mmCIF file of C-alpha atoms (C1' of nucleotides) in Angstrom:
data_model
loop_
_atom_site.group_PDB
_atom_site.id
_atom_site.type_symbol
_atom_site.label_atom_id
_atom_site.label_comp_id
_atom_site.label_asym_id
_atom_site.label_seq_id
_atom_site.Cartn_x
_atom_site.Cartn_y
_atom_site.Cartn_z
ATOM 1 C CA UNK V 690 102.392 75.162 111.844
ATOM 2 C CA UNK V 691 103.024 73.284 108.654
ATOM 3 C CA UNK V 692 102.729 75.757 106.411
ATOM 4 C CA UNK V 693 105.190 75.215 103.713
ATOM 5 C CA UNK V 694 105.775 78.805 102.902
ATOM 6 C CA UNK V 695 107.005 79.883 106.473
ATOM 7 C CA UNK V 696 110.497 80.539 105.730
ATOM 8 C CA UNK V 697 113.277 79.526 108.314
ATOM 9 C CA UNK V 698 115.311 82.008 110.143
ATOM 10 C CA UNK V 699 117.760 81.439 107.504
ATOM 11 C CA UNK V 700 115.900 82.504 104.713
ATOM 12 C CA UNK V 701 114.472 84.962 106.485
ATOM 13 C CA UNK V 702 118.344 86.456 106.939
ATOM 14 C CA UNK V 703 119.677 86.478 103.627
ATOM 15 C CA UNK V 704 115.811 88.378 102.088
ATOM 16 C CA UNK V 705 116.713 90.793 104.900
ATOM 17 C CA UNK V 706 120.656 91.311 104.427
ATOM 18 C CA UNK V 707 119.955 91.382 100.559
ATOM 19 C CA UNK V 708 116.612 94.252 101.558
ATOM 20 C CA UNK V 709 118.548 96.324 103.699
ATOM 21 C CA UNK V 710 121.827 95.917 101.755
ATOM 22 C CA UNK V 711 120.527 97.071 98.294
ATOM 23 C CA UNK V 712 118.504 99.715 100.013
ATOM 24 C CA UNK V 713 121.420 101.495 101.720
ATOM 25 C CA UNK V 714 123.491 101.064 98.725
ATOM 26 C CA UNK V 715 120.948 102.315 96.395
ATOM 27 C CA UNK V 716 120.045 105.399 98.237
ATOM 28 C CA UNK V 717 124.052 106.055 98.847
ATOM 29 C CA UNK V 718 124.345 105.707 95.016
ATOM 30 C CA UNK V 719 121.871 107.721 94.069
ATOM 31 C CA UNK V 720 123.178 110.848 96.521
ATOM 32 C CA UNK V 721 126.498 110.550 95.005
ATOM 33 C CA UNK V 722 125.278 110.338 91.170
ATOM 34 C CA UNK V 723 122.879 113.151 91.842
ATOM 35 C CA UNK V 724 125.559 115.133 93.763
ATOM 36 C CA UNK V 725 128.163 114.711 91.073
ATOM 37 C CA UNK V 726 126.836 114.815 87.817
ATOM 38 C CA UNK V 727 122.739 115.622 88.452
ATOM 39 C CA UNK V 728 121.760 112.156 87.427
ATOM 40 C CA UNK V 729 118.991 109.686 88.767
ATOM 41 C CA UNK V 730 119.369 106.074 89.165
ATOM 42 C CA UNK V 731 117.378 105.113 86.278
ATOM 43 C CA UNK V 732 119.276 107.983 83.738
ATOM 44 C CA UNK V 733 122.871 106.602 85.079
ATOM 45 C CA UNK V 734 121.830 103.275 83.721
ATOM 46 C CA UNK V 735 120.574 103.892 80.894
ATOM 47 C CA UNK V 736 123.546 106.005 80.045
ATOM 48 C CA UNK V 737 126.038 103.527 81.118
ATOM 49 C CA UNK V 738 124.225 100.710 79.034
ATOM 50 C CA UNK V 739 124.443 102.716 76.082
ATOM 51 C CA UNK V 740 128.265 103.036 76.737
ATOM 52 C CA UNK V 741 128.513 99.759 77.177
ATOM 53 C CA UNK V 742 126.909 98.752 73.621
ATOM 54 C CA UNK V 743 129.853 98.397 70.923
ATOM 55 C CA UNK V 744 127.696 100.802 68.218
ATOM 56 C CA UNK V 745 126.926 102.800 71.213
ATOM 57 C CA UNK V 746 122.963 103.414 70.142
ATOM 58 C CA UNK V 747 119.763 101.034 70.802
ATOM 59 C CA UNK V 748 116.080 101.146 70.644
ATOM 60 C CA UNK V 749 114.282 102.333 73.363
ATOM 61 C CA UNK V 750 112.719 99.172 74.032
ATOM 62 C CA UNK V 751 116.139 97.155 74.276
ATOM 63 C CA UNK V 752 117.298 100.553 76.160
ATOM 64 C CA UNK V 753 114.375 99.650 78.584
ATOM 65 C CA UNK V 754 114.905 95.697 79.232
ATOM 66 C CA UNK V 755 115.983 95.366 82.599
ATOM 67 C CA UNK V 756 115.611 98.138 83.797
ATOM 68 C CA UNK V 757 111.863 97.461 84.314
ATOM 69 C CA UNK V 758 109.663 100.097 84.702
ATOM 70 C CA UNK V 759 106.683 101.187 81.966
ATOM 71 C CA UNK V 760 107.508 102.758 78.615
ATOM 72 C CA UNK V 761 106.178 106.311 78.977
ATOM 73 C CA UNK V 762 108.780 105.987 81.923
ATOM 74 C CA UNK V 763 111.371 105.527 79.428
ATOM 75 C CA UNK V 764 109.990 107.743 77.365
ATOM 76 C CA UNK V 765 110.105 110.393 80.113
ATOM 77 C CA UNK V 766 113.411 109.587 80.988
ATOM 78 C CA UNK V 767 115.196 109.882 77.826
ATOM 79 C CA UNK V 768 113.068 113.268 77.215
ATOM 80 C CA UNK V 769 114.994 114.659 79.980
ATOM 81 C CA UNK V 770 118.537 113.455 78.779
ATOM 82 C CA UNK V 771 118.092 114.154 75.478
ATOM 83 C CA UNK V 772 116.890 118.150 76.560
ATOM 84 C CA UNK V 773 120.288 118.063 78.721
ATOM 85 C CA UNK V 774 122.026 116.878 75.437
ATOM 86 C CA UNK V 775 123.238 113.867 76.938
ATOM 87 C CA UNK V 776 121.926 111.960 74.177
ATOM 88 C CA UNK V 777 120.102 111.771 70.897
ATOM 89 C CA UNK V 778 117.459 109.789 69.329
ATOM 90 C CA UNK V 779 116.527 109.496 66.224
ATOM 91 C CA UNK V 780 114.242 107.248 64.000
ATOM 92 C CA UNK V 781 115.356 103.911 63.111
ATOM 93 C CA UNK V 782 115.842 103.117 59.708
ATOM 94 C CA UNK V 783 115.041 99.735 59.648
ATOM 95 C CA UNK V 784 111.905 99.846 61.398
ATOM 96 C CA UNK V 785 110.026 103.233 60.616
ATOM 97 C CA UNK V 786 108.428 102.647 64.205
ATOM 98 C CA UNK V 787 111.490 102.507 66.164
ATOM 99 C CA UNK V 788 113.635 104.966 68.015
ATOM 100 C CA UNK V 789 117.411 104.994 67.648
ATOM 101 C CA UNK V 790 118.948 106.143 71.069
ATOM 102 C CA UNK V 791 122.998 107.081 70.626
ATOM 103 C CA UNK V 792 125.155 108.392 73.794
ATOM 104 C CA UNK V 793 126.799 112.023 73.048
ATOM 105 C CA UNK V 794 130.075 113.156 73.566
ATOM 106 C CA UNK V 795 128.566 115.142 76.625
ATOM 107 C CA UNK V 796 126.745 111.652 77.635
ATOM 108 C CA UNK V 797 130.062 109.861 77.595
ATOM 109 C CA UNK V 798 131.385 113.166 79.618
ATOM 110 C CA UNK V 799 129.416 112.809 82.614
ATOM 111 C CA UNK V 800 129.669 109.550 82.706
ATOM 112 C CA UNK V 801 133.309 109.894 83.137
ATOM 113 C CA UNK V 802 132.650 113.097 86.063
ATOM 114 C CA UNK V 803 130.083 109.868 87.991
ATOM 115 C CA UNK V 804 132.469 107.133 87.555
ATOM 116 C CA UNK V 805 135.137 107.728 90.183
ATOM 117 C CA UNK V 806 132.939 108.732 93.247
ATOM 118 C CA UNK V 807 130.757 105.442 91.938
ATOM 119 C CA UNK V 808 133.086 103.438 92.167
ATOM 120 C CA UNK V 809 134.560 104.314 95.680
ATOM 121 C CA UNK V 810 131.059 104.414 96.887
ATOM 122 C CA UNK V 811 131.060 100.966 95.729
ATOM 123 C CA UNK V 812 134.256 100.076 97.064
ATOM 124 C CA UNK V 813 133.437 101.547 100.096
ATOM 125 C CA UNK V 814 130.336 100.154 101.266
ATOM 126 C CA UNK V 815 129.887 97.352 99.497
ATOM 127 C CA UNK V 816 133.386 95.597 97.765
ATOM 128 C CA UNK V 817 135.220 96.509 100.848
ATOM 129 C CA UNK V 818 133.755 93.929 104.104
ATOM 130 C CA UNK V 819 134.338 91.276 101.541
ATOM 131 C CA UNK V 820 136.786 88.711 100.289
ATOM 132 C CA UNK V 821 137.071 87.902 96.818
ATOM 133 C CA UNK V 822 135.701 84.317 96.936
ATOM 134 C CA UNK V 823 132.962 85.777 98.893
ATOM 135 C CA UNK V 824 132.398 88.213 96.504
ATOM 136 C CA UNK V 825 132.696 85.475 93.457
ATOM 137 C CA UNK V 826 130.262 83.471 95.398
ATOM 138 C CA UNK V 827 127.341 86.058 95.813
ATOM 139 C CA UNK V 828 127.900 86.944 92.331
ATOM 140 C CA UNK V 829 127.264 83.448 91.575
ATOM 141 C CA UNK V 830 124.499 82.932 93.764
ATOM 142 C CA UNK V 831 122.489 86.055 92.920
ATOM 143 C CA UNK V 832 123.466 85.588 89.133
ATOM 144 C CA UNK V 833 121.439 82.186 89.721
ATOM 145 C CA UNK V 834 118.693 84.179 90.971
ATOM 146 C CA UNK V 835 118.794 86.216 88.574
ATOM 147 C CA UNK V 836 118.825 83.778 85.611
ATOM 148 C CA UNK V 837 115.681 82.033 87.485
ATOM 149 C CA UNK V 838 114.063 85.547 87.835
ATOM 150 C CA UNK V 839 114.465 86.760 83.744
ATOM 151 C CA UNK V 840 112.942 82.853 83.336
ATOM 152 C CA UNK V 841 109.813 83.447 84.860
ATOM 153 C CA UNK V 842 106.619 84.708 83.219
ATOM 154 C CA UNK V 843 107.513 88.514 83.641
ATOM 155 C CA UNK V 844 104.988 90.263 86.336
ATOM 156 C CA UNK V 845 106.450 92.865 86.991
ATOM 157 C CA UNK V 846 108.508 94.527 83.732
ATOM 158 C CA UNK V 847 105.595 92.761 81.654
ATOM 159 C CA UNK V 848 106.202 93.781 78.042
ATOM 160 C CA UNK V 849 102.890 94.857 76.820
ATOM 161 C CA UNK V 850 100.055 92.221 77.282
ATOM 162 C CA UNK V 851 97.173 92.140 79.832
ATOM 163 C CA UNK V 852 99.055 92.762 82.918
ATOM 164 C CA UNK V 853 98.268 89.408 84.569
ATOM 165 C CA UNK V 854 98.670 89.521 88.300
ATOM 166 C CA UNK J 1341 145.411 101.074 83.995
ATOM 167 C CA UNK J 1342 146.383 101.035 87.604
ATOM 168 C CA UNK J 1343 143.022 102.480 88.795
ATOM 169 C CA UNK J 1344 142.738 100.990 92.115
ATOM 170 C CA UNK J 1345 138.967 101.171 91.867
ATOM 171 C CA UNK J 1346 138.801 99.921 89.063
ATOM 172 C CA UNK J 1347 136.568 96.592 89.726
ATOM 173 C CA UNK J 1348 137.523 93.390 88.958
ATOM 174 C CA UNK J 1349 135.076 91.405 86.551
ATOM 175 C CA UNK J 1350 134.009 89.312 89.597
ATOM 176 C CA UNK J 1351 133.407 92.411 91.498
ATOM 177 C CA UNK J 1352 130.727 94.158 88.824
ATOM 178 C CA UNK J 1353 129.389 90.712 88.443
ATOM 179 C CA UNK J 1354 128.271 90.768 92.271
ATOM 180 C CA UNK J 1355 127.114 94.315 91.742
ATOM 181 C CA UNK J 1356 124.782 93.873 88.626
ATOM 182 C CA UNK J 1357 123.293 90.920 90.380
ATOM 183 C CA UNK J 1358 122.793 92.341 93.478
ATOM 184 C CA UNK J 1359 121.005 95.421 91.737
ATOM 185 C CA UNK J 1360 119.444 93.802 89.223
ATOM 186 C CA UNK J 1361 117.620 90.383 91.646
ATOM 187 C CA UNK J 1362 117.121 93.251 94.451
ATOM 188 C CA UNK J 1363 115.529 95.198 92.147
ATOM 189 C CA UNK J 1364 113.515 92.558 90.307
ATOM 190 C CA UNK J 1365 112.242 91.785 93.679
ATOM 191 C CA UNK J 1366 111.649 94.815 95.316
ATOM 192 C CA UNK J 1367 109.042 96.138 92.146
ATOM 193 C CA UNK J 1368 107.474 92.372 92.319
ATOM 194 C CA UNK J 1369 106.578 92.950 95.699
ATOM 195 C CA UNK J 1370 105.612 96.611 95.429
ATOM 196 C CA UNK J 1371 102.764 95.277 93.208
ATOM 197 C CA UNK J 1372 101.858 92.132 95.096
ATOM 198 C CA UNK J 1373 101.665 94.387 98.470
ATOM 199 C CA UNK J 1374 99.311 96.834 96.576
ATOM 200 C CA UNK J 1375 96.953 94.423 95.458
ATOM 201 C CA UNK J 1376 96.833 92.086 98.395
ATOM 202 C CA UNK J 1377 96.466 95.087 100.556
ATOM 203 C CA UNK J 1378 96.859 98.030 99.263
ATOM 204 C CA UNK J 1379 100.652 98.876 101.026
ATOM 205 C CA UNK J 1380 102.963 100.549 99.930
ATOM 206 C CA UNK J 1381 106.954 98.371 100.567
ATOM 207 C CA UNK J 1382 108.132 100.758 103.239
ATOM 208 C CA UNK J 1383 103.969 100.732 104.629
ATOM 209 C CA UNK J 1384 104.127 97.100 104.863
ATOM 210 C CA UNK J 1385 108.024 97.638 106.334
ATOM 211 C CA UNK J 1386 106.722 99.447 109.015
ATOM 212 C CA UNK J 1387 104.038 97.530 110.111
ATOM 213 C CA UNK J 1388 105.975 94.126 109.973
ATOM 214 C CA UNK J 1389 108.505 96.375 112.145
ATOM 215 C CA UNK J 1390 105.562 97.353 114.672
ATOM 216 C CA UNK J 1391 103.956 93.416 114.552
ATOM 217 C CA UNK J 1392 107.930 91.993 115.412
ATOM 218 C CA UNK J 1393 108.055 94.049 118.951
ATOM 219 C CA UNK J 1394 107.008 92.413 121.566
ATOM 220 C CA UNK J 1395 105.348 95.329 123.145
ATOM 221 C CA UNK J 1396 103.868 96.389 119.925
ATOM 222 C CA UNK J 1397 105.057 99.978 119.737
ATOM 223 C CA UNK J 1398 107.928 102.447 119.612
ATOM 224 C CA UNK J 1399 108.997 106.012 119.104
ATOM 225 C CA UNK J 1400 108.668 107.614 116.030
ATOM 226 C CA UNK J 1401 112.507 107.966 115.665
ATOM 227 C CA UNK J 1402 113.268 104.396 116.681
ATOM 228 C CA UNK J 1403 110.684 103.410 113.746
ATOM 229 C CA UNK J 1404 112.512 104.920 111.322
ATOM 230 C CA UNK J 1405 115.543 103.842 112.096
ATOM 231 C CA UNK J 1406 117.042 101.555 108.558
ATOM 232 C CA UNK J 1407 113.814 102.438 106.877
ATOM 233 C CA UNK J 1408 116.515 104.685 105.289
ATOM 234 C CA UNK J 1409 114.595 107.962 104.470
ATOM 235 C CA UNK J 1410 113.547 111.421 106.018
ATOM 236 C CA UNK J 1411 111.430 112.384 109.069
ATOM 237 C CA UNK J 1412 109.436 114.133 107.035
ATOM 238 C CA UNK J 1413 108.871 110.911 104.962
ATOM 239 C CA UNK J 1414 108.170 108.916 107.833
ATOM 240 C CA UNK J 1415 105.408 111.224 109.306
ATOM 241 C CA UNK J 1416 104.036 111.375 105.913
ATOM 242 C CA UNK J 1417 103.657 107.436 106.048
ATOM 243 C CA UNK J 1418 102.674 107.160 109.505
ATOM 244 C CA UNK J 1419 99.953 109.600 108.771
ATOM 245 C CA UNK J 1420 98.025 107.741 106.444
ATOM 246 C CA UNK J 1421 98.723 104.205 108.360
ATOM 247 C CA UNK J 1422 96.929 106.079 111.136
ATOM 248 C CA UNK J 1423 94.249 107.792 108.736
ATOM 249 C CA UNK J 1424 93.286 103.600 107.903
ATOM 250 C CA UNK J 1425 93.055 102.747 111.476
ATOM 251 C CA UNK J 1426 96.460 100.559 111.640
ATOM 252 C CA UNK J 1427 98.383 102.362 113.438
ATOM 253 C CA UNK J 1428 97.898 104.729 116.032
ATOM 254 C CA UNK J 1429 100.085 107.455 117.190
ATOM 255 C CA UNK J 1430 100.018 108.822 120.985
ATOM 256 C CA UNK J 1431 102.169 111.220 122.980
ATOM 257 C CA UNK J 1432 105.088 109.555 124.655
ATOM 258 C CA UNK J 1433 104.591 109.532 128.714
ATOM 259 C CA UNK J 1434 108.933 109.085 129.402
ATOM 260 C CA UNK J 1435 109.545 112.277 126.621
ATOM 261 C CA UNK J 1436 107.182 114.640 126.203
ATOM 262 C CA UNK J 1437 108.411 115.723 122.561
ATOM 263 C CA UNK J 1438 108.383 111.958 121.282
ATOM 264 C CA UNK J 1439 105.171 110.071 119.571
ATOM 265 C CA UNK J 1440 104.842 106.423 120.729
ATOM 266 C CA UNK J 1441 103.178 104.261 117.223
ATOM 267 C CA UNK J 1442 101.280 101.155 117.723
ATOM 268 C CA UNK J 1443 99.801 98.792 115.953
ATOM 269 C CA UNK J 1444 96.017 98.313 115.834
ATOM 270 C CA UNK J 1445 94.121 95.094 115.553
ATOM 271 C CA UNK J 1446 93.233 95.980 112.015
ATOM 272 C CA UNK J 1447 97.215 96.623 111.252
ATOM 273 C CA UNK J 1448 97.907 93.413 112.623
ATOM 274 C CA UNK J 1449 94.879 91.889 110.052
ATOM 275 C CA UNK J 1450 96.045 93.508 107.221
ATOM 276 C CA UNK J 1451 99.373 91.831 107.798
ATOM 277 C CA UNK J 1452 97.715 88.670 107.966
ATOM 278 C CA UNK J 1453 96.080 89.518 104.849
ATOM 279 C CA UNK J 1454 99.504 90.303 102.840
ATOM 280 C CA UNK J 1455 101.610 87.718 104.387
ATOM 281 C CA UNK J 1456 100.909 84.553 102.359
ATOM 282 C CA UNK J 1457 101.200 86.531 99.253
ATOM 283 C CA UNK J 1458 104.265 87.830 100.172
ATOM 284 C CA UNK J 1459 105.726 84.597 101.259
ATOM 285 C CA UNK J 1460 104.808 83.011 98.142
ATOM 286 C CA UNK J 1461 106.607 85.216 96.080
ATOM 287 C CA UNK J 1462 109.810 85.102 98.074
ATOM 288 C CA UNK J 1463 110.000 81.706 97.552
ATOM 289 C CA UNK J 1464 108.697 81.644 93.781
ATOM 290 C CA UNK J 1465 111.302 84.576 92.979
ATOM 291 C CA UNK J 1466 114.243 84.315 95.419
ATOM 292 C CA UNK J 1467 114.209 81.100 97.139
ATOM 293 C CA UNK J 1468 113.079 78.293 95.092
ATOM 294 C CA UNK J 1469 116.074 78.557 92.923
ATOM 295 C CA UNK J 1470 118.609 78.219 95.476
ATOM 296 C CA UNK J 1471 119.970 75.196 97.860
ATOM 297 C CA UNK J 1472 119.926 75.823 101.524
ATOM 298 C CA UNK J 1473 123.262 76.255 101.716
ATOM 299 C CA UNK J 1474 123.297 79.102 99.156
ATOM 300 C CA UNK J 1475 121.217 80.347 100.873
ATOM 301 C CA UNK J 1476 123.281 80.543 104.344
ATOM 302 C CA UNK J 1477 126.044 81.695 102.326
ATOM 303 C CA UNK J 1478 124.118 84.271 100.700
ATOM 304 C CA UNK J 1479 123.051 85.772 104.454
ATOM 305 C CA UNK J 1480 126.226 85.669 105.849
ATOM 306 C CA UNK J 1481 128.202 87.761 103.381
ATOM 307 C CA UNK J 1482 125.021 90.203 102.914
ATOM 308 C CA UNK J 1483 124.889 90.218 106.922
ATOM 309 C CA UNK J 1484 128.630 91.231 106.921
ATOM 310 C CA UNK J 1485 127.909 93.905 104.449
ATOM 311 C CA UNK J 1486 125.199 94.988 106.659
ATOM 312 C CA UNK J 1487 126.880 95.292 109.704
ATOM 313 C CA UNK J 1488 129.294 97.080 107.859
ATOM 314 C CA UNK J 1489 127.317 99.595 106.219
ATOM 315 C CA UNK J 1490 125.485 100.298 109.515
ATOM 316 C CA UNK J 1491 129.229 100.924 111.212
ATOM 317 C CA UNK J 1492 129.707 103.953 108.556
ATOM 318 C CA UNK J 1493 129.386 107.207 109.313
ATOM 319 C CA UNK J 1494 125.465 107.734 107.851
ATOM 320 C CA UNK J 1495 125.721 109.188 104.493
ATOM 321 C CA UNK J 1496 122.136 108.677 103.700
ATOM 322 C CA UNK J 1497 120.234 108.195 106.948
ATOM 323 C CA UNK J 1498 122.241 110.494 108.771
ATOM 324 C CA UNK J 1499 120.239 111.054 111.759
ATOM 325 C CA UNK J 1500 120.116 115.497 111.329
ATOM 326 C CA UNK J 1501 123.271 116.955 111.976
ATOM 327 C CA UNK J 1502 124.703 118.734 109.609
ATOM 328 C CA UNK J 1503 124.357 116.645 105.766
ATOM 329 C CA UNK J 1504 127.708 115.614 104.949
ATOM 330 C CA UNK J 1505 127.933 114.762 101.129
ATOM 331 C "C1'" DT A 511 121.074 124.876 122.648
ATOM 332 C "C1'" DA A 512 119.749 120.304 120.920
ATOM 333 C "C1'" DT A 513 116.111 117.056 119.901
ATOM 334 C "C1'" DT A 514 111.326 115.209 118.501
ATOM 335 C "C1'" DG A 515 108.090 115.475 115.438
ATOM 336 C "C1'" DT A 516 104.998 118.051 112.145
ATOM 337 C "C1'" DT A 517 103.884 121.103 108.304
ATOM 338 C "C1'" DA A 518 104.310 123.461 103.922
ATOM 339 C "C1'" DT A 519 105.985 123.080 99.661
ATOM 340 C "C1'" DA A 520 108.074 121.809 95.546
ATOM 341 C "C1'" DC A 521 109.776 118.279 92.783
ATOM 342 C "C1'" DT A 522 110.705 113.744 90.794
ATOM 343 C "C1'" DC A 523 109.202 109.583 89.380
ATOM 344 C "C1'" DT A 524 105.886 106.179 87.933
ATOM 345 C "C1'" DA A 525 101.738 104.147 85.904
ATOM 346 C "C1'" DT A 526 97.510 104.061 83.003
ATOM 347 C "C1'" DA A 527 95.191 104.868 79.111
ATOM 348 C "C1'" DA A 528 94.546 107.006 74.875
ATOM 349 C "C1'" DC A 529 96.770 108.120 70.696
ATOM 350 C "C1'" DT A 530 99.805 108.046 66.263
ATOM 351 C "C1'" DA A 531 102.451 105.620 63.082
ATOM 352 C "C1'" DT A 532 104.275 101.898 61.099
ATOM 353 C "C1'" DA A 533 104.525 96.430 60.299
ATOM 354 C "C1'" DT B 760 95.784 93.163 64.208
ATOM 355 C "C1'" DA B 761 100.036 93.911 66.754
ATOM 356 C "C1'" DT B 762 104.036 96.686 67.861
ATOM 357 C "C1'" DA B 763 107.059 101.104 68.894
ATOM 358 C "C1'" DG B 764 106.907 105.055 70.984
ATOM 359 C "C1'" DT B 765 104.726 109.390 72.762
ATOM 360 C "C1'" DT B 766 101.520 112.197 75.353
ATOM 361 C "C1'" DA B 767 98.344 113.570 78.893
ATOM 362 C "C1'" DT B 768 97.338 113.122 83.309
ATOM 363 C "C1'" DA B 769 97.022 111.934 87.849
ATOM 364 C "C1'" DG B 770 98.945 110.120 92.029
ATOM 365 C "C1'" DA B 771 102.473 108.572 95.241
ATOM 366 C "C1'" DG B 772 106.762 109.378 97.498
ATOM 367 C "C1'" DT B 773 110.601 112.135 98.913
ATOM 368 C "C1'" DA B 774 113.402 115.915 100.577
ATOM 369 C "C1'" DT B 775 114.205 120.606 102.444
ATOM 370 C "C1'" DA B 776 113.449 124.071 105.378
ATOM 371 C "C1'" DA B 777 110.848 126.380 108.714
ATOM 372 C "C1'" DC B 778 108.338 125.655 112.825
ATOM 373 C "C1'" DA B 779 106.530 124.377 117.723
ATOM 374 C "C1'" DA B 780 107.246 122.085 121.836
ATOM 375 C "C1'" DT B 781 110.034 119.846 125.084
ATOM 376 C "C1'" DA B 782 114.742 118.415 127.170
#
DNA sequence: TATTGTTATACTCTATAACTATA
DNA sequence: TATAGTTATAGAGTATAACAATA
C-alpha cells in the first residue's frame, strides 16, 4: 500500500513506451542491417564507432565500452569481421598486451551500403511521429539517464572484478 | 550535402540515448530477472502479460502479440513456462486450432518473487534521476512513437503473410 | 484455402572459466 | 599481482520451413 517502489501509472508509461519502443526499433534495425549488408547489431556498432574515431583504430577494450557485453564476446565478434576483411587488428605498440583494431576500406564500404536504409528506417519509425523540440527533449532526458546510468557502480558491463550482483 | 536523411545532431542525440539507456537497462534487468527468479526478459514479459488480464489467460497468438518475435519462439518459451508449472496451456473451447495459456498459482508467486527486484532497479537506473515531469514528457513522446510504430505495416512482427523486407 | 500452433533443425550470440602474455 | 585479449565450451534464444489440425 505504501510501498515506495510501486511506480505510478506514469512511470509505469514512459518504462513501457521506452520497452516497446527500443524493442521494435531494434529488431527493425537489425532486419534491415542484416538484409543489406549481412551485419548484426553489435558488428554495425562496432564498425560505425571505429568510423567515427579520428585515427580510425582502438583497442578492443575501448572498442567494447558501451557496448556492454563480455570480452570473449568482443573477441568473437571482431573474429568474424576481421575473417570478412572488414577490419584488422593488430598488436599495439605501446602496450605489448593490447590489440589495435583499424576499420578497412571494405569496413568503411559497407558501412556506406547500411547507411541509407538505416537511416530511413530511422526516419521512418522513429524521427518521423516527432517534432523537433520533442525530439531535443527526449534526447535530453534520456541523455540524463544515461549520464546517471555510466555513474553508477557498473552491474551489468562490469569491467573485470568479482561480478557483484 | 542535401541528404534529406541525413539526421540532424539533435536527432542522433535522441537515437544514441534511446539505444544506449534502453539497452543499459534491458541487460540490467536480464540479470536481475535471472537471479531473482531465474526468467528470462521476454519469460518474465509474458507472465506479467498473463498476471495483467483480468481473466488470467489468452490465446497463444494474442500472447504474442508486441512480444515482437516468431511463433516458433513463442511456443519455445511457453514450453518451458509450462515445463516449471507457471503456466499452463489447454485447448481453446470457441477455436478448436487455438491454445488458451494461463497462469498458475506458482506463475503468479514467482512474479511476486521478481517484482521488488525489478522495481528497485527501475527506479535506481531509470527513474531516480529524473523529475516527474520528465518523466510525463518522456511517456508521451515514446507513447506517440508507439502508437506510431504499431500503425506501420509490420516489418518485424508481421503476423505470417508473406515477409516483406 | 487460410489460420493456429507445434516440431525439427540450424545458426547466432552470449557468458564463464581457464589460459597466455605482458605490465 | 593485475591487465589485455583469446580460446574452449556450453547453453539460451531465434528464425525458417515443413507439418497437422481446424475454420
Amino acid at each position: 500500500m505504501t510501498d515506495p517502489d510501486a511506480p505510478t501509472p506514469s512511470q509505469l508509461n514512459a518504462y513501457f513506451a521506452l520497452i516497446e519502443v527500443s524493442s521494435l526499433l531494434r529488431h527493425a534495425v537489425e532486419k534491415q542491417l542484416k538484409n543489406a549488408g549481412d551485419l548484426s547489431y553489435v558488428q554495425f556498432q562496432l564498425l560505425a564507432r571505429l568510423n567515427d574515431l579520428p585515427q580510425g583504430r582502438t583497442r578492443m577494450t575501448d572498442l567494447a565500452d558501451g557496448v556492454v557485453y563480455s570480452r570473449s564476446g568482443l573477441t568473437y565478434q571482431a573474429q568474424l569481421l576481421e575473417q570478412r576483411g572488414l577490419i584488422t587488428r593488430s598488436p599495439s605498440p605501446d602496450d605489448e598486451r593490447g590489440t589495435l583494431v583499424s576499420l578497412t576500406d571494405a569496413g568503411r564500404a559497407v558501412l556506406d551500403l547500411v547507411f541509407p536504409g538505416h537511416l530511413a528506417l530511422l526516419h521512418e519509425l522513429f524521427l518521423d511521429p516527432l517534432r523537433a523540440d520533442d525530439i531535443r527533449r527526449l534526447g535530453d532526458i534520456l541523455g540524463r539517464v544515461r549520464e546517471h546510468m555510466r555513474a553508477l557502480p557498473p552491474r551489468s558491463a562490469a569491467p573485470r572484478r568479482k561480478s557483484a550482483d
